[in-house]
Tab-separated table of C-alpha atoms (C1' of nucleotides) in Angstrom:
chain	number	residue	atom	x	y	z
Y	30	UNK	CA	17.687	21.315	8.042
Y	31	UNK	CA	16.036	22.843	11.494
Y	32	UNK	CA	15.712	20.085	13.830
Y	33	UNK	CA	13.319	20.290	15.987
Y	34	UNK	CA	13.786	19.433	19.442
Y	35	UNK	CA	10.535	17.513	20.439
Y	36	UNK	CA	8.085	15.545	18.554
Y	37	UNK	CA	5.692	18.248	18.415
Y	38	UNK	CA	7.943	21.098	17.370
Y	39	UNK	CA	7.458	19.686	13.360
Y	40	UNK	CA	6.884	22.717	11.697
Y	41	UNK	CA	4.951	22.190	8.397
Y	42	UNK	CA	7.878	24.098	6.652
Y	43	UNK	CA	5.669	25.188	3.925
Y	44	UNK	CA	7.071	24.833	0.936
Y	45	UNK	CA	7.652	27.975	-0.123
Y	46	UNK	CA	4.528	28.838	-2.729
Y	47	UNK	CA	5.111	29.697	-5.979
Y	48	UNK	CA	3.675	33.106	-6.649
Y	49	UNK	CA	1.087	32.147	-9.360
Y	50	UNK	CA	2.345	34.103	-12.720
Y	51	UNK	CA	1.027	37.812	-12.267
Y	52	UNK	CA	0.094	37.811	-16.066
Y	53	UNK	CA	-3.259	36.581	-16.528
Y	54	UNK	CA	-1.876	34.197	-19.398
Y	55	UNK	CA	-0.752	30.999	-17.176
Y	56	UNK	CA	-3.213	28.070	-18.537
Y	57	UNK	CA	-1.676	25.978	-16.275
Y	58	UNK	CA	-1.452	27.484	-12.746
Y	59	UNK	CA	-0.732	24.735	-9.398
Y	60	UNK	CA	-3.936	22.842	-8.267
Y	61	UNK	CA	-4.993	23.761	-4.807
Y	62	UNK	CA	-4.663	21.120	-2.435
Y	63	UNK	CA	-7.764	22.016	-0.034
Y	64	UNK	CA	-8.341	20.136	2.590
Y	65	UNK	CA	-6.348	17.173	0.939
Y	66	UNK	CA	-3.265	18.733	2.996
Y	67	UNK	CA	-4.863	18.060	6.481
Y	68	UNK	CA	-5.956	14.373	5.173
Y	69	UNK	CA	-3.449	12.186	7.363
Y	70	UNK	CA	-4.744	9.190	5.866
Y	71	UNK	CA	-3.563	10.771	2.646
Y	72	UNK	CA	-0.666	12.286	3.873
Y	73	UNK	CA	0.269	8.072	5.139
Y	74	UNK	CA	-0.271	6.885	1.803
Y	75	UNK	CA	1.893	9.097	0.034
Y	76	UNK	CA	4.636	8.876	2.639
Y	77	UNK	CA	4.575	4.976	2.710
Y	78	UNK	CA	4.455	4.707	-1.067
Y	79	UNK	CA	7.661	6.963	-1.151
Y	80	UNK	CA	9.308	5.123	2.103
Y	81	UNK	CA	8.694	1.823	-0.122
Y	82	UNK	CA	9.733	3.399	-3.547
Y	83	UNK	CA	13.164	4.572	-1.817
Y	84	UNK	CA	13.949	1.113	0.283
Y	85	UNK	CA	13.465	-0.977	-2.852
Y	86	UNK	CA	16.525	1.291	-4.173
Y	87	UNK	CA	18.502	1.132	-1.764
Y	88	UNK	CA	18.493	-2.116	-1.424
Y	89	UNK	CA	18.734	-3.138	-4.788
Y	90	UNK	CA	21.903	-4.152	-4.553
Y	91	UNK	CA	20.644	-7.959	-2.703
Y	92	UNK	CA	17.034	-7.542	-4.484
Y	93	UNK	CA	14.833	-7.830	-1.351
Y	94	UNK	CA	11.218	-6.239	-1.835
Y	95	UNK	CA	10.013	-4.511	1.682
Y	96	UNK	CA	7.653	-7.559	1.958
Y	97	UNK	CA	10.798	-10.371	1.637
Y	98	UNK	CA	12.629	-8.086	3.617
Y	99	UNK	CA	10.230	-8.619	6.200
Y	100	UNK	CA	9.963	-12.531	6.490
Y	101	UNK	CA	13.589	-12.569	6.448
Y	102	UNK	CA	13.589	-10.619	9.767
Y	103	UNK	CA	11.722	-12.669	10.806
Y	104	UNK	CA	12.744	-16.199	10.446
Y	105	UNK	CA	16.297	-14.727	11.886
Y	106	UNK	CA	14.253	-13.711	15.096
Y	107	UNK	CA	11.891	-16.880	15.039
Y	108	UNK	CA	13.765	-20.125	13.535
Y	109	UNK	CA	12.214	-23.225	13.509
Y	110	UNK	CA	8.330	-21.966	12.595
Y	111	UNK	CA	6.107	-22.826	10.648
Y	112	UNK	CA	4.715	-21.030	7.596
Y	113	UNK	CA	1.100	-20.196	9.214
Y	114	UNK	CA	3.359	-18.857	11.648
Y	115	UNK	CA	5.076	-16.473	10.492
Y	116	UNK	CA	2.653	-15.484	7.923
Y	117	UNK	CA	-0.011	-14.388	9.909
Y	118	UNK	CA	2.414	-12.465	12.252
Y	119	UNK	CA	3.339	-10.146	8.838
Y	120	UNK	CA	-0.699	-10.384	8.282
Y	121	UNK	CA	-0.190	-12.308	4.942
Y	122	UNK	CA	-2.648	-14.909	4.236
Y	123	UNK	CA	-1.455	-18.319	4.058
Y	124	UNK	CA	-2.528	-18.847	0.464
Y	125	UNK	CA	-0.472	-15.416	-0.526
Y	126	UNK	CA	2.622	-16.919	1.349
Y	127	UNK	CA	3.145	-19.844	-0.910
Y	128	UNK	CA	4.844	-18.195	-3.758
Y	129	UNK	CA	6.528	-15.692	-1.691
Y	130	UNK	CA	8.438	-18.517	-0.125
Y	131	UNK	CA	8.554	-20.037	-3.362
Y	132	UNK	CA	11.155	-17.358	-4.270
Y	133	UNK	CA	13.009	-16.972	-1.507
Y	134	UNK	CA	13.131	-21.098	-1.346
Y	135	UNK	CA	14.892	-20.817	-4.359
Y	136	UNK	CA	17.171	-18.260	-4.346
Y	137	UNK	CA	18.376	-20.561	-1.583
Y	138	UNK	CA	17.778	-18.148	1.372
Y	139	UNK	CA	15.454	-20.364	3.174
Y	140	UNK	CA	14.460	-23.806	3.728
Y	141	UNK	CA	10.723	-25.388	4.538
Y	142	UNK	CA	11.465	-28.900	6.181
Y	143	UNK	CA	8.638	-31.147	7.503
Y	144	UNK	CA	8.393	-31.009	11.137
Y	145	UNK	CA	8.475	-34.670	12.309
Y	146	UNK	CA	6.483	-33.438	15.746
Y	147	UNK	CA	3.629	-32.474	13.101
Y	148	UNK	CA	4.185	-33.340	9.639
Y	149	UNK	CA	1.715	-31.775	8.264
Y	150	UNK	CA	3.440	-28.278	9.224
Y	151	UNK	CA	7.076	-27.243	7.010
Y	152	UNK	CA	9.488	-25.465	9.133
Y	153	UNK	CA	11.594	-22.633	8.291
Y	154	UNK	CA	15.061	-21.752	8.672
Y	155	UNK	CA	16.933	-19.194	7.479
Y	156	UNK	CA	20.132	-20.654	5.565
Y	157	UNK	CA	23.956	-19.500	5.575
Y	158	UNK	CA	22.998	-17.828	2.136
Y	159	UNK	CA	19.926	-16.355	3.852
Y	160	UNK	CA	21.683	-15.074	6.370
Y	161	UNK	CA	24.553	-13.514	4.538
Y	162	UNK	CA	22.072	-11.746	2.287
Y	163	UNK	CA	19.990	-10.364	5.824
Y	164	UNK	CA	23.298	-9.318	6.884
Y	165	UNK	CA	24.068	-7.210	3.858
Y	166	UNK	CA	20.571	-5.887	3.356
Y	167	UNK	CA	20.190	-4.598	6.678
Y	168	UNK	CA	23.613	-2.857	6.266
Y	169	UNK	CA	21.929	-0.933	3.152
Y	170	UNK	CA	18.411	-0.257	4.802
Y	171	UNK	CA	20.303	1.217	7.592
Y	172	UNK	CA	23.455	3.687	5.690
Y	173	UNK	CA	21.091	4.407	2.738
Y	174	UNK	CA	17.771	4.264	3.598
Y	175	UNK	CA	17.151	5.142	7.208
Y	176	UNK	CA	19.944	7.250	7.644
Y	177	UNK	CA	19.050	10.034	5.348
Y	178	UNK	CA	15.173	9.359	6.596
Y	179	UNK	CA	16.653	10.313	10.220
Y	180	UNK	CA	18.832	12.977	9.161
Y	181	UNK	CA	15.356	14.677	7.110
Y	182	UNK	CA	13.417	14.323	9.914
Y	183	UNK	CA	16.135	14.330	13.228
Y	184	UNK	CA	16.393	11.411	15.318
Y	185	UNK	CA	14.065	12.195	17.973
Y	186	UNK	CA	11.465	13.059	15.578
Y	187	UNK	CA	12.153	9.980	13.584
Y	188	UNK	CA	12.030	7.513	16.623
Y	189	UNK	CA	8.633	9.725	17.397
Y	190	UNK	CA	7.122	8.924	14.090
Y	191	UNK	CA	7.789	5.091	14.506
Y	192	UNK	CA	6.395	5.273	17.754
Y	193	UNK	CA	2.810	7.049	16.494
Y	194	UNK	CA	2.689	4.456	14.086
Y	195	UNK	CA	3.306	1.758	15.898
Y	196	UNK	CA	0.721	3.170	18.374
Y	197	UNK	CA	-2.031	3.713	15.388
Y	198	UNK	CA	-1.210	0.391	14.254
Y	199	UNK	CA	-1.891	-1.468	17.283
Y	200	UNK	CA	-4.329	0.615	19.215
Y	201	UNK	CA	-6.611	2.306	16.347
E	24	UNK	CA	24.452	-9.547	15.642
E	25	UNK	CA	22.048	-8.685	18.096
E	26	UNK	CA	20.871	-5.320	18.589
E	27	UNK	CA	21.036	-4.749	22.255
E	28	UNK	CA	24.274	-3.833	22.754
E	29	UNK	CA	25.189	-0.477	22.801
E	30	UNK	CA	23.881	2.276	20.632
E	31	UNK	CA	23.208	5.084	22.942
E	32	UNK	CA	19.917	5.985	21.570
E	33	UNK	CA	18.378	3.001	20.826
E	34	UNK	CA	15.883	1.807	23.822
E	35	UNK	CA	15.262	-1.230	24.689
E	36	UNK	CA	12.258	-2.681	23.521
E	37	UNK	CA	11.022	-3.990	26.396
E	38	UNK	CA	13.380	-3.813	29.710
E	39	UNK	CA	11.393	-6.054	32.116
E	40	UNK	CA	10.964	-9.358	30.149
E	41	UNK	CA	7.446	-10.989	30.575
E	42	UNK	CA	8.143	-14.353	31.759
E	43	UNK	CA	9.390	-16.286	29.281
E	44	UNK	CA	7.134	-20.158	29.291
E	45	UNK	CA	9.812	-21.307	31.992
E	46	UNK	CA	7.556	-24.498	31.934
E	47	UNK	CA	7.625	-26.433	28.819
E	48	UNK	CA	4.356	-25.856	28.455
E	49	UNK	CA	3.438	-22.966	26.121
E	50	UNK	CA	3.460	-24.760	22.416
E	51	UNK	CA	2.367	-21.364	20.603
E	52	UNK	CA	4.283	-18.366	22.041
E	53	UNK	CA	4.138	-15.339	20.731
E	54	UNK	CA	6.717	-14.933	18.308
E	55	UNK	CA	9.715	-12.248	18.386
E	56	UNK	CA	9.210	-9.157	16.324
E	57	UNK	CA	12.752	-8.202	16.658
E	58	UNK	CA	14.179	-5.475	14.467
E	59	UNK	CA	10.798	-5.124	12.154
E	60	UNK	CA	9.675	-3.012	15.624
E	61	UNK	CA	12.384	-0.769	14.301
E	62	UNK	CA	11.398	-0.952	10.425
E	63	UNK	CA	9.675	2.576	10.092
E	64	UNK	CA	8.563	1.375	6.077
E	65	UNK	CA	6.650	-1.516	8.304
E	66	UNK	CA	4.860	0.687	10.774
E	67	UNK	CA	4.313	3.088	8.179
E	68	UNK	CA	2.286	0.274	5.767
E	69	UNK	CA	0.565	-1.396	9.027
E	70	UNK	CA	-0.349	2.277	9.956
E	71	UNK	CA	-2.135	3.346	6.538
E	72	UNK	CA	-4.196	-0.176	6.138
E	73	UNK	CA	-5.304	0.542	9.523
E	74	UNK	CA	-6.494	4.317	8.790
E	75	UNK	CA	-7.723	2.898	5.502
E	76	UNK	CA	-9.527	0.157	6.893
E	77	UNK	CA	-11.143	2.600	9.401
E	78	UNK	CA	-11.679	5.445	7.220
E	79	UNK	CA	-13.602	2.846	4.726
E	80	UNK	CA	-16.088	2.049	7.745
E	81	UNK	CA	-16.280	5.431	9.275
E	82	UNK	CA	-17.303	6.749	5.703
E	83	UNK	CA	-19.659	4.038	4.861
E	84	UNK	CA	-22.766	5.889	4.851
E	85	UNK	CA	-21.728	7.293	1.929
E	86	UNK	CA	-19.715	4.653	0.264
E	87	UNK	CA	-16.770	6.421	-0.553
E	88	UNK	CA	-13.018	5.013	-0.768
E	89	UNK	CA	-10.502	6.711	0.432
E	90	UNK	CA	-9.721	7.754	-3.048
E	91	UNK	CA	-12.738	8.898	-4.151
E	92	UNK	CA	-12.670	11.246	-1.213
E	93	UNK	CA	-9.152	12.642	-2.411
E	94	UNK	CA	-10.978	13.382	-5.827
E	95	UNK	CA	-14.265	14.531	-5.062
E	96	UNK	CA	-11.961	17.118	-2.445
E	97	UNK	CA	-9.807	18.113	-5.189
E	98	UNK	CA	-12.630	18.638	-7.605
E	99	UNK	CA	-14.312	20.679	-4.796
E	100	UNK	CA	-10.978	22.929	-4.608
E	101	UNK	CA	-10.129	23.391	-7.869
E	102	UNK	CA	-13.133	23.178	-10.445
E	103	UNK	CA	-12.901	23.406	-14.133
E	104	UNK	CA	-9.648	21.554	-14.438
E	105	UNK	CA	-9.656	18.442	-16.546
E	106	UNK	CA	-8.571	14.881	-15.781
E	107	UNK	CA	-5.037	14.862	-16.771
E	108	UNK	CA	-4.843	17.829	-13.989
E	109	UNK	CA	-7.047	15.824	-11.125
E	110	UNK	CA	-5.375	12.530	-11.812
E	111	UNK	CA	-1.472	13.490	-11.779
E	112	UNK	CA	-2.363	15.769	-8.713
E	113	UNK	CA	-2.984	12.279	-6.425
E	114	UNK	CA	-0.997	10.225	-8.205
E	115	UNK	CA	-3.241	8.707	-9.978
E	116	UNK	CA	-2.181	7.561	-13.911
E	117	UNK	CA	-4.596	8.623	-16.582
E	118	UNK	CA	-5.698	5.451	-17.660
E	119	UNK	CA	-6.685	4.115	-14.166
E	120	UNK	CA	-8.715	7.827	-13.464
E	121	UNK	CA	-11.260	7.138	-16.245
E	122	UNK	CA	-13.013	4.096	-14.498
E	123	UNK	CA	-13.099	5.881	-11.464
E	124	UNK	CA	-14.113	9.237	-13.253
E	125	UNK	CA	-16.969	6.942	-14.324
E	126	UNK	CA	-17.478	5.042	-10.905
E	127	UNK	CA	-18.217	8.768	-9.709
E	128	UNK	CA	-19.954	10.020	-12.892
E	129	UNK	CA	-22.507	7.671	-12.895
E	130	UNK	CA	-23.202	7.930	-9.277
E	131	UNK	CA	-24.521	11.905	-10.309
E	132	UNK	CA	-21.727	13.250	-8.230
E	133	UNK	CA	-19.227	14.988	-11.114
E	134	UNK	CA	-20.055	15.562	-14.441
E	135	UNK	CA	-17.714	16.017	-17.434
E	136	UNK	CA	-18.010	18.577	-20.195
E	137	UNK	CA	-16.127	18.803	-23.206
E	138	UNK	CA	-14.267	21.935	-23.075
E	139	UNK	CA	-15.008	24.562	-25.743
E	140	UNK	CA	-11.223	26.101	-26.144
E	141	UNK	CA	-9.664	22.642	-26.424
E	142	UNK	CA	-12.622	20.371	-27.312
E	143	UNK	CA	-9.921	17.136	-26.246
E	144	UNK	CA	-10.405	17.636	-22.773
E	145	UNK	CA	-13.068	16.862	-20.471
E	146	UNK	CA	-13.370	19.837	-17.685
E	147	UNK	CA	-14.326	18.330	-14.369
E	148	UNK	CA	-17.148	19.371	-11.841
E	149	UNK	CA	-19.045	18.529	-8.807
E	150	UNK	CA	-22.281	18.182	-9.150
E	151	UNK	CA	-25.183	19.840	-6.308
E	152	UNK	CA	-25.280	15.780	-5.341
E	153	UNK	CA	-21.721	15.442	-5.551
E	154	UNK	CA	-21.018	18.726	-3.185
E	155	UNK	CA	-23.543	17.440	-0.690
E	156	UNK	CA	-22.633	13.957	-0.791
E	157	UNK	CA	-18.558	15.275	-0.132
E	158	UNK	CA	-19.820	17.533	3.059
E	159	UNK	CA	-21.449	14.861	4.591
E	160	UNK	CA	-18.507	12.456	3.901
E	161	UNK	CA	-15.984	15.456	5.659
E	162	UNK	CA	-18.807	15.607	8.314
E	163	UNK	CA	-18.198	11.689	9.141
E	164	UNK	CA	-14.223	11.656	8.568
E	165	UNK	CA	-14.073	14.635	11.099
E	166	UNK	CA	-16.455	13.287	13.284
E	167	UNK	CA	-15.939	9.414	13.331
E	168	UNK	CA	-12.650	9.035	11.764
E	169	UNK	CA	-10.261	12.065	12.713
E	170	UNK	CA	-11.931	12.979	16.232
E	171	UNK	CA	-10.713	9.631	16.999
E	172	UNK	CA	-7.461	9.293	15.537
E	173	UNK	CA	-6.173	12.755	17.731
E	174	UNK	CA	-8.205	11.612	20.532
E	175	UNK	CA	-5.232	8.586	20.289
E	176	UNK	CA	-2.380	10.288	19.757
E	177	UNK	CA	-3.167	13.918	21.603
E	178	UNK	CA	-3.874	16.945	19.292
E	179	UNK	CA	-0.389	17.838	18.890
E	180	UNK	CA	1.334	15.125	17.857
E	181	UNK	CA	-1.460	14.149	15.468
E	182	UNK	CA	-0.302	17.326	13.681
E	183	UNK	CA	2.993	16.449	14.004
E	184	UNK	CA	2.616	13.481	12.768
E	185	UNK	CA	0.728	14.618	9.276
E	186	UNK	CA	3.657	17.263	9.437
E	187	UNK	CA	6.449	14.597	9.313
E	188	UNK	CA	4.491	12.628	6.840
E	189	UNK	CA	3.968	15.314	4.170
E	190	UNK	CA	7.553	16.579	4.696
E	191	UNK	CA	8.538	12.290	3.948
E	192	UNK	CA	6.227	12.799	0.599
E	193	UNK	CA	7.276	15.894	-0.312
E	194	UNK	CA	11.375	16.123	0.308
E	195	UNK	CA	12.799	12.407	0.991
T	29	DT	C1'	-13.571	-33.401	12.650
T	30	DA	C1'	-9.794	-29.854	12.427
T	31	DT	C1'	-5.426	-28.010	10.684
T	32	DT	C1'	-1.192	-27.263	7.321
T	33	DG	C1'	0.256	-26.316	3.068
T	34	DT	C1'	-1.392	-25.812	-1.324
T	35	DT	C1'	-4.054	-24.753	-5.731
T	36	DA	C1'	-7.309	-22.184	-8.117
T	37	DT	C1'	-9.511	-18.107	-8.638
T	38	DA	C1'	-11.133	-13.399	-8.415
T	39	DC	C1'	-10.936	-8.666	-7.518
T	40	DT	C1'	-8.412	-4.406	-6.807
T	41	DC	C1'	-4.285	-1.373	-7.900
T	42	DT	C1'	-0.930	-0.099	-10.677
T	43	DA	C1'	1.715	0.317	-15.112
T	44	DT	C1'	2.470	0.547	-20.290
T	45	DA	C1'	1.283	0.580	-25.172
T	46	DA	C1'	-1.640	2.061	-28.520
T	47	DC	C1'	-5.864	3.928	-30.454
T	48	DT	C1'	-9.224	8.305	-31.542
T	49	DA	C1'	-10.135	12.830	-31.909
T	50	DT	C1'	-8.581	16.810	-31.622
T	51	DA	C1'	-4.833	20.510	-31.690
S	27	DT	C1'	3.743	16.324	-34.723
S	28	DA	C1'	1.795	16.347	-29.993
S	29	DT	C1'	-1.859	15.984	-26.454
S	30	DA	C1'	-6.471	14.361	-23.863
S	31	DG	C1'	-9.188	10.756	-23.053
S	32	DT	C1'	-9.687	6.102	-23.748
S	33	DT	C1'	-9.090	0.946	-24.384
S	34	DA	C1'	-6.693	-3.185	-23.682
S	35	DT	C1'	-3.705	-5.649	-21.073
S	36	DA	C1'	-0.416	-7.271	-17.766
S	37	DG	C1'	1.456	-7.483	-13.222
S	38	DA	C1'	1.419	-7.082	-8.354
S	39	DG	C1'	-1.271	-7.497	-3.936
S	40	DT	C1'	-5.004	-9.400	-1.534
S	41	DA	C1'	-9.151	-12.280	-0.592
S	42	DT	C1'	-11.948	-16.826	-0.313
S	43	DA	C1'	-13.058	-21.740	-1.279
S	44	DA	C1'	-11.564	-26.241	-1.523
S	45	DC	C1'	-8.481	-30.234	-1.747
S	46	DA	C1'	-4.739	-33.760	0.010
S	47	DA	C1'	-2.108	-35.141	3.804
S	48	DT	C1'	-1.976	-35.396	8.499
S	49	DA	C1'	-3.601	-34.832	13.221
DNA sequence: TATTGTTATACTCTATAACTATA
DNA sequence: TATAGTTATAGAGTATAACAATA
């Protein structure tokens, strides 16, 4: 692929158009895209749905959604929380983070104890198990997933991307 | 493992720590983020709800989703076509487009017609409401939504940006 | 009285099977 | 037989209210 150099240097690279069949017989000629192809809001959907489509493959293997994959990092980062916690951090509602640790509780790659400073809150801890399976996942996100992400878009432009949507997430 | 070590091109999050609570004082710190800052499938989901979210209130004076704007534009640029056409352009499954064929239908913005060469299809317009109703929606996305969006980012790497993000959707 | 984890619930999106009317 | 639109339905994801235990 041409790598561009800086972050602005992304060239559309048009895909190269179809000529639309010269006979007038073609009933079913390409839509137009319009002004659909300037939409980035548009454009973010359909990247993130195909992001999420190709991590769930790749990591297949240990069977961690984007969302699990998430907490996990997480709990390794934060130990000893509690589920509010780390919940709201991910912007998951409370209520919604029940069953999600529900499943991860018993797969056996977490643990909710009661905090005996406050025992109305459950702490969390990653286990050995949970760890193991972190350690392995993050192995696959990074040779399958994000590696051939980097090597379509180039590093710099890659590490420019997260940056603009790290930005649009915590600035727009 | 912690991610600090070497790797030439990865930068440190943050070089000058903010002072850690020294004190015991502090009960609620913020917690770490630590290698979800690096997750581009994060950013990228935190990113769209965030242009969706804004979108939905910059649009509001004409109460369109973010979908329904992605149909009413494609309707606009390709008229005539029927709703198998439409829906599998965005994405969108056949069975979920009816209900929002009808959402928009009965709103006087499209219409359907049977077609008379295949009398199974329903050919797909914008109405004179529908047409005005979409450039006063682009007005308010340009205006409100967009305008804003480069304005945070700088004009070229907002272009950039949608570059990277169709190139994602189209070839990874 | 306020908060943590939880249940119940509802609403949106998305996905699949199957029906009808046409072809 | 196959296709377009449709219905029904099921599953995720997300949102709010309310309850028990605890503070």
């Amino acid at each position: 692929m041409t790598a561009s150099k800086t972050a602005a240097a992304v060239k559309p690279a048009r895909a190269a158009r179809k000529e639309p069949p010269a006979e007038a017989a073609a009933e079913t000629s390409e839509l137009m895209m319009g002004e659909l192809s300037e939409l980035l809001g548009y454009a973010l959907k359909r990247a993130q749905l195909r992001v999420f489509e190709d991590f769930l493959q790749s990591v297949a293997p240990v069977q961690l959604t984007p969302a699990q994959f998430s907490v996990l990092l997480l709990l390794d980062a934060n130990p000893g929380r509690n589920q509010t916690e780390i919940a709201t951090t991910l912007g998951i509602l409370r209520p919604n983070f029940v069953a999600m640790l529900d499943a991860l509780e018993s797969r056996g790659l977490c643990q909710r104890t009661r905090s005996p400073s406050d025992r109305r809150s459950h702490i969390l801890m990653l286990t050995d198990k949970g760890r193991a399976t972190l350690a392995r996942a993050k192995k696959l996100v990074a040779t399958r997933h994000e590696a051939r992400l980097t090597e379509l878009l180039g590093r710099d432009n890659s590490e420019a991307l997260l940056a603009m949507l790290a930005k649009i997430a915590r600035e727009f």
